[in-house]
Coordinates of C-alpha atoms and ligand atoms in Angstrom, one line a residue:
M10 CA 0.0 0.0 0.0
N11 CA 1.5 3.4 -1.0
N12 CA 1.2 6.4 1.3
S13 CA -1.8 8.0 -0.4
S14 CA -3.7 4.7 -0.2
A15 CA -2.8 4.3 3.5
F16 CA -3.8 7.9 4.2
L17 CA -7.1 7.6 2.3
A18 CA -7.9 4.3 4.1
Q19 CA -7.3 6.1 7.5
A20 CA -9.4 9.1 6.4
Q21 CA -12.2 6.8 5.3
I22 CA -12.3 5.1 8.7
R23 CA -12.1 8.4 10.5
V24 CA -14.8 10.2 8.6
N25 CA -17.0 7.1 8.4
N26 CA -17.0 6.8 12.2
A27 CA -17.7 10.6 12.5
L28 CA -20.6 10.4 10.1
A29 CA -22.1 7.4 11.8
R30 CA -21.8 9.1 15.2
L31 CA -23.1 12.5 14.0
L32 CA -26.0 11.2 12.0
A33 CA -27.1 8.8 14.8
S34 CA -27.0 11.7 17.3
Q35 CA -29.4 13.9 15.3
D36 CA -32.5 14.4 17.3
S37 CA -35.7 16.4 16.9
P38 CA -36.9 18.9 19.6
Y39 CA -40.4 18.1 18.3
A40 CA -40.4 14.3 18.7
T41 CA -44.0 13.0 18.7
A42 CA -45.9 9.9 17.9
N43 CA -44.9 10.4 14.3
N44 CA -41.3 9.6 15.1
Q45 CA -41.3 6.7 12.7
H46 CA -41.3 9.1 9.8
L47 CA -38.3 10.9 11.2
Q48 CA -36.6 7.5 11.7
R49 CA -37.3 6.6 8.1
L50 CA -35.7 9.8 6.9
K51 CA -32.8 9.3 9.3
A52 CA -32.3 5.8 8.0
A53 CA -32.4 7.1 4.4
C54 CA -29.8 9.7 5.2
A55 CA -27.5 7.1 6.8
Y56 CA -28.0 4.8 3.8
S57 CA -27.0 7.6 1.4
V58 CA -23.9 8.7 3.4
S59 CA -22.6 5.4 4.7
N60 CA -22.8 3.4 1.4
G61 CA -19.1 3.5 0.7
G62 CA -17.4 6.2 -1.3
K63 CA -13.8 7.1 -1.6
R64 CA -14.0 10.0 0.9
L65 CA -11.5 12.0 -1.2
R66 CA -13.0 15.3 -0.1
P67 CA -12.7 14.5 3.7
A68 CA -9.2 13.2 3.0
L69 CA -8.3 16.6 1.4
V70 CA -9.6 18.4 4.5
Y71 CA -7.5 16.1 6.8
A72 CA -4.4 16.3 4.6
T73 CA -4.5 20.1 4.3
A74 CA -5.0 20.6 8.0
Q75 CA -2.2 18.2 8.8
T76 CA 0.1 19.8 6.2
L77 CA -0.5 23.2 7.9
N78 CA -0.4 21.8 11.4
A79 CA -3.9 23.2 12.2
D80 CA -4.7 24.1 15.7
I81 CA -8.1 22.4 15.9
T82 CA -9.5 19.5 17.9
D83 CA -9.9 16.1 16.2
T84 CA -13.6 16.3 16.8
D85 CA -13.9 19.6 15.1
L86 CA -11.8 18.6 12.1
D87 CA -14.0 15.5 11.8
R88 CA -17.1 17.8 11.7
I89 CA -15.5 19.8 8.8
A90 CA -14.7 16.5 7.0
A91 CA -18.2 15.2 7.6
A92 CA -19.7 18.4 6.4
I93 CA -18.1 18.3 3.0
E94 CA -19.0 14.6 2.6
C95 CA -22.7 15.5 3.5
I96 CA -22.8 18.0 0.7
H97 CA -21.1 15.6 -1.7
S98 CA -23.5 12.7 -0.7
Y99 CA -26.5 15.0 -1.1
S100 CA -25.4 16.0 -4.6
L101 CA -25.1 12.4 -5.6
V102 CA -28.5 11.5 -4.2
H103 CA -30.1 14.4 -6.2
D104 CA -28.0 13.8 -9.3
D105 CA -29.3 10.3 -9.4
L106 CA -33.0 11.4 -9.4
P107 CA -35.2 10.7 -12.4
A108 CA -35.4 14.5 -13.1
M109 CA -31.6 14.6 -13.3
D110 CA -29.4 11.8 -14.4
D111 CA -31.9 9.0 -13.5
D112 CA -29.5 6.4 -12.3
D113 CA -30.3 3.2 -10.4
L114 CA -26.8 2.4 -9.1
R115 CA -24.5 4.4 -6.9
R116 CA -21.5 3.2 -5.0
G117 CA -22.5 -0.4 -6.0
Q118 CA -25.9 -0.2 -4.4
P119 CA -29.4 0.9 -5.4
T120 CA -29.6 4.7 -5.4
C121 CA -31.6 6.4 -2.6
H122 CA -34.8 6.9 -4.7
I123 CA -34.7 3.2 -5.6
A124 CA -34.0 2.0 -2.1
Y125 CA -36.6 4.4 -0.7
D126 CA -38.6 6.7 -3.0
E127 CA -38.2 9.9 -4.9
A128 CA -39.7 12.3 -2.4
T129 CA -37.6 10.7 0.4
A130 CA -34.4 11.1 -1.8
I131 CA -35.2 14.8 -2.3
L132 CA -35.6 15.3 1.5
V133 CA -32.4 13.3 2.2
G134 CA -30.5 15.8 0.0
D135 CA -32.2 18.8 1.7
G136 CA -31.5 17.3 5.2
L137 CA -27.8 16.5 4.5
Q138 CA -27.2 19.9 3.1
A139 CA -28.6 21.6 6.2
L140 CA -26.6 19.2 8.4
A141 CA -23.3 20.2 6.7
F142 CA -23.8 23.8 7.8
E143 CA -24.9 22.8 11.3
L144 CA -21.6 20.9 11.7
L145 CA -19.5 23.8 10.6
A146 CA -21.3 26.0 13.1
Q147 CA -20.3 23.5 15.8
T148 CA -16.6 23.7 15.4
H149 CA -16.2 25.1 18.9
S150 CA -12.4 25.0 19.1
L151 CA -12.2 27.6 16.3
P152 CA -12.9 31.4 16.7
A153 CA -16.4 32.4 15.6
A154 CA -15.0 34.5 12.8
T155 CA -13.3 31.3 11.4
Q156 CA -16.5 29.4 11.7
I157 CA -18.2 32.0 9.6
Q158 CA -15.5 31.8 7.0
L159 CA -16.0 28.0 6.8
V160 CA -19.7 28.4 6.3
R161 CA -19.3 31.1 3.7
L162 CA -16.7 29.1 1.7
L163 CA -18.8 25.9 1.7
A164 CA -22.0 27.8 0.9
Q165 CA -20.4 29.5 -2.1
A166 CA -18.9 26.2 -3.4
A167 CA -22.1 24.3 -3.0
G168 CA -24.5 27.0 -4.3
S169 CA -25.9 28.3 -7.5
M170 CA -22.6 29.9 -8.6
G171 CA -20.7 26.7 -7.6
M172 CA -21.7 23.0 -7.7
V173 CA -25.4 23.7 -8.3
G174 CA -24.6 26.1 -11.2
G175 CA -22.3 23.4 -12.7
Q176 CA -25.1 20.9 -12.5
M177 CA -27.4 23.4 -14.3
I178 CA -24.9 23.7 -17.1
D179 CA -24.6 19.9 -17.2
L180 CA -28.3 19.4 -17.5
E181 CA -28.7 22.1 -20.2
S182 CA -25.7 20.6 -22.2
E183 CA -27.2 17.1 -22.8
N184 CA -27.5 16.5 -26.5
R185 CA -25.8 19.8 -27.3
S186 CA -22.3 20.6 -28.4
I187 CA -20.4 22.9 -26.2
D188 CA -16.9 24.3 -26.6
A189 CA -13.9 23.6 -24.4
A190 CA -14.3 26.8 -22.4
V191 CA -17.9 25.9 -21.4
L192 CA -16.9 22.3 -20.7
E193 CA -14.1 23.5 -18.4
Q194 CA -16.5 25.9 -16.6
M195 CA -19.1 23.1 -16.2
H196 CA -16.6 20.6 -14.8
S197 CA -14.8 23.2 -12.6
L198 CA -18.2 24.1 -11.0
K199 CA -20.0 20.8 -10.9
T200 CA -17.1 18.7 -9.5
G201 CA -14.2 21.1 -9.0
A202 CA -15.9 23.5 -6.6
L203 CA -16.3 21.0 -3.8
I204 CA -12.8 19.6 -4.2
R205 CA -11.5 23.1 -4.1
A206 CA -13.5 23.9 -1.0
S207 CA -12.2 20.8 0.7
V208 CA -8.7 22.2 0.6
G209 CA -9.9 25.7 1.4
L210 CA -11.8 24.5 4.5
G211 CA -8.6 22.8 5.8
A212 CA -6.6 25.9 5.1
I213 CA -9.1 28.2 6.8
A214 CA -9.2 25.8 9.8
A215 CA -5.4 26.1 10.0
N216 CA -5.6 29.9 9.8
A217 CA -3.3 29.9 6.8
D218 CA -1.8 33.1 5.5
A219 CA -3.0 34.6 2.2
T220 CA 0.1 33.4 0.2
T221 CA -0.4 29.8 1.4
I222 CA -4.2 30.0 0.8
N223 CA -3.6 31.2 -2.8
A224 CA -1.0 28.5 -3.5
L225 CA -3.3 25.8 -2.1
D226 CA -6.2 27.3 -4.1
D227 CA -4.2 26.9 -7.4
F228 CA -3.4 23.4 -6.3
A229 CA -7.1 22.6 -5.5
R230 CA -8.5 24.1 -8.7
A231 CA -6.1 22.0 -10.8
I232 CA -6.9 18.7 -9.0
G233 CA -10.6 19.5 -9.0
L234 CA -10.7 19.7 -12.8
A235 CA -8.3 16.8 -13.1
F236 CA -10.7 14.7 -11.0
Q237 CA -13.5 15.3 -13.5
V238 CA -11.3 14.7 -16.6
Q239 CA -10.4 11.4 -15.1
D240 CA -14.0 10.7 -14.3
D241 CA -14.8 11.3 -18.0
I242 CA -12.0 8.9 -19.0
L243 CA -13.2 6.2 -16.5
D244 CA -16.8 6.5 -17.8
I245 CA -15.4 5.0 -21.1
E246 CA -12.5 2.8 -19.9
S247 CA -13.8 1.3 -16.7
D248 CA -16.7 -1.0 -16.0
T249 CA -19.9 -0.9 -13.9
A250 CA -18.6 -3.3 -11.2
T251 CA -15.4 -1.3 -10.7
L252 CA -17.1 2.1 -10.8
G253 CA -20.1 1.1 -8.6
K254 CA -22.2 3.2 -11.0
A255 CA -23.3 2.6 -14.5
Q256 CA -20.4 2.7 -16.9
G257 CA -21.1 4.7 -20.1
A258 CA -23.7 6.9 -18.4
D259 CA -22.2 10.0 -20.0
L260 CA -22.3 8.5 -23.4
K261 CA -25.9 7.3 -22.9
L262 CA -27.1 10.8 -22.0
N263 CA -25.0 12.2 -24.8
K264 CA -23.1 14.5 -22.3
P265 CA -20.2 16.6 -23.4
T266 CA -17.0 15.2 -21.9
Y267 CA -13.2 15.7 -22.4
P268 CA -12.7 12.5 -24.4
A269 CA -15.7 13.3 -26.5
L270 CA -14.5 16.9 -27.2
L271 CA -10.7 16.3 -27.4
G272 CA -10.3 12.6 -28.1
M273 CA -9.0 10.1 -25.5
P274 CA -5.2 10.8 -25.9
A275 CA -5.7 14.6 -25.5
A276 CA -8.0 14.0 -22.5
K277 CA -5.4 11.9 -20.8
A278 CA -2.7 14.5 -21.6
K279 CA -5.0 17.2 -20.1
A280 CA -5.4 15.2 -16.8
K281 CA -1.6 14.8 -16.7
A282 CA -0.9 18.4 -17.3
L283 CA -3.4 19.5 -14.6
V284 CA -1.8 17.3 -12.0
A285 CA 1.7 18.6 -13.0
S286 CA 0.4 22.2 -12.5
A287 CA -1.1 21.1 -9.1
H288 CA 2.3 19.7 -8.0
A289 CA 4.0 23.0 -9.1
A290 CA 1.5 25.1 -7.2
L291 CA 2.7 23.5 -3.9
D292 CA 6.4 24.6 -4.5
S293 CA 6.0 27.9 -2.7
I294 CA 4.7 26.3 0.5
N295 CA 7.4 25.8 3.1
T296 CA 5.9 22.8 5.0
D297 CA 6.0 19.1 3.9
C298 CA 3.3 18.8 1.2
S299 CA 3.9 15.1 0.4
L300 CA 0.4 14.1 1.4
L301 CA -1.2 16.6 -1.0
H302 CA 1.2 15.6 -3.8
E303 CA 0.2 11.9 -3.2
L304 CA -3.5 12.7 -3.2
A305 CA -3.1 14.7 -6.5
D306 CA -1.4 11.6 -8.1
F307 CA -4.2 9.4 -6.8
I308 CA -6.8 11.5 -8.5
V309 CA -5.5 10.7 -12.0
T310 CA -4.4 7.1 -11.3
R311 CA -7.6 6.0 -9.6
R312 CA -9.6 3.3 -11.3
H313 CA -13.0 4.2 -9.8
Ligands
GRG416 C1 -27.6 17.6 -8.0 C2 -27.0 19.8 -6.9 C3 -26.6 18.6 -7.6 C4 -25.3 18.5 -8.0 C5 -24.8 17.4 -8.6 C6 -21.5 16.4 -8.1 C7 -22.7 16.4 -9.0 C8 -23.4 17.7 -9.1 C9 -23.1 15.3 -9.6 C10 -22.5 14.0 -9.5 C11 -22.5 13.4 -10.8 C12 -21.2 12.9 -11.1 C13 -21.1 11.4 -11.2 C14 -20.2 13.7 -11.3 C15 -18.9 13.2 -11.7 C16 -17.8 13.5 -10.7 C17 -18.2 13.1 -9.4 C18 -18.6 14.1 -8.5 C19 -18.2 11.8 -9.1 C20 -18.5 11.2 -7.8 O1 -17.5 11.6 -6.9 P1 -16.6 10.4 -6.3 O2 -15.9 9.6 -7.3 O3 -17.7 9.6 -5.5 O4 -15.6 11.1 -5.3 P2 -17.6 8.7 -4.3 O5 -18.7 7.7 -4.4 O6 -16.2 8.0 -4.2 O7 -17.8 9.6 -3.1

């Protein structure tokens, strides 16, 4: 096992434990005889969050905080890592809905609306999104001003001018031809924004200076886009069992992708160039960035 696999494996265990604990401890101040409905929603949230996943975004939060030697309790860092995973999991639940990509399989299991029902899946996404911000507001070992910065960064990344905006461009682009600039904008928003925010949250938690934040942001933008280019490549080159989601889904929906627009060799060259620029962006940081370098390499060598 190389270092990035070992780090990812540890991050997975750590955030999985945190998510299980945090979701289980959610309680309603209005518990009544109708508690069974709340329990069903709680179970659907747990199903959607705890069904595997690489936990790359939490790993980036942990890796950035560790790289910068952040002064934060483990519990609060877990809350930040869990928050970004809640947003990511909500986006997958909503993306799989019939009104969006209409997928039956996610992380190797029936999607939330198949295992439960469509209305529940919508509510799961809504609930997970709200939980993410509740968790950030509970990072008690950080100054209140830092908590607000965390909330603001995640809200911008997840919102209409971030991930949700990217999804809008994605939906509007089905069966249409778009140019490379729009493709890059779509991918940078839809997928890149949360990956970028993962690094940003770790940097804010560590109270990093502006120069470090800017360097990390260049790094994070590059790996965020590289992640999606690799996703486009895997949609063609991998298989459903390995991916845990339907292989060829982009082709089926006639979605614009890097291999479709540039051809496979140029798409692979693009992923490689983005990761090279991510590595270069870390040059100006004076601490040991080996974990971030390794996670960047993982992004373009992953097979699912
Ligand atoms: C519905 C608001 C809304 C947004 C959806 C992120 C997204 C926008 C849609 C997901 C669709 C998709 C498959 C995008 C490709 C890139 C991506 C985010 C893949 C899934 O991320 P991984 O590989 O998933 O990190 P795991 O399962 O490992 O967590």
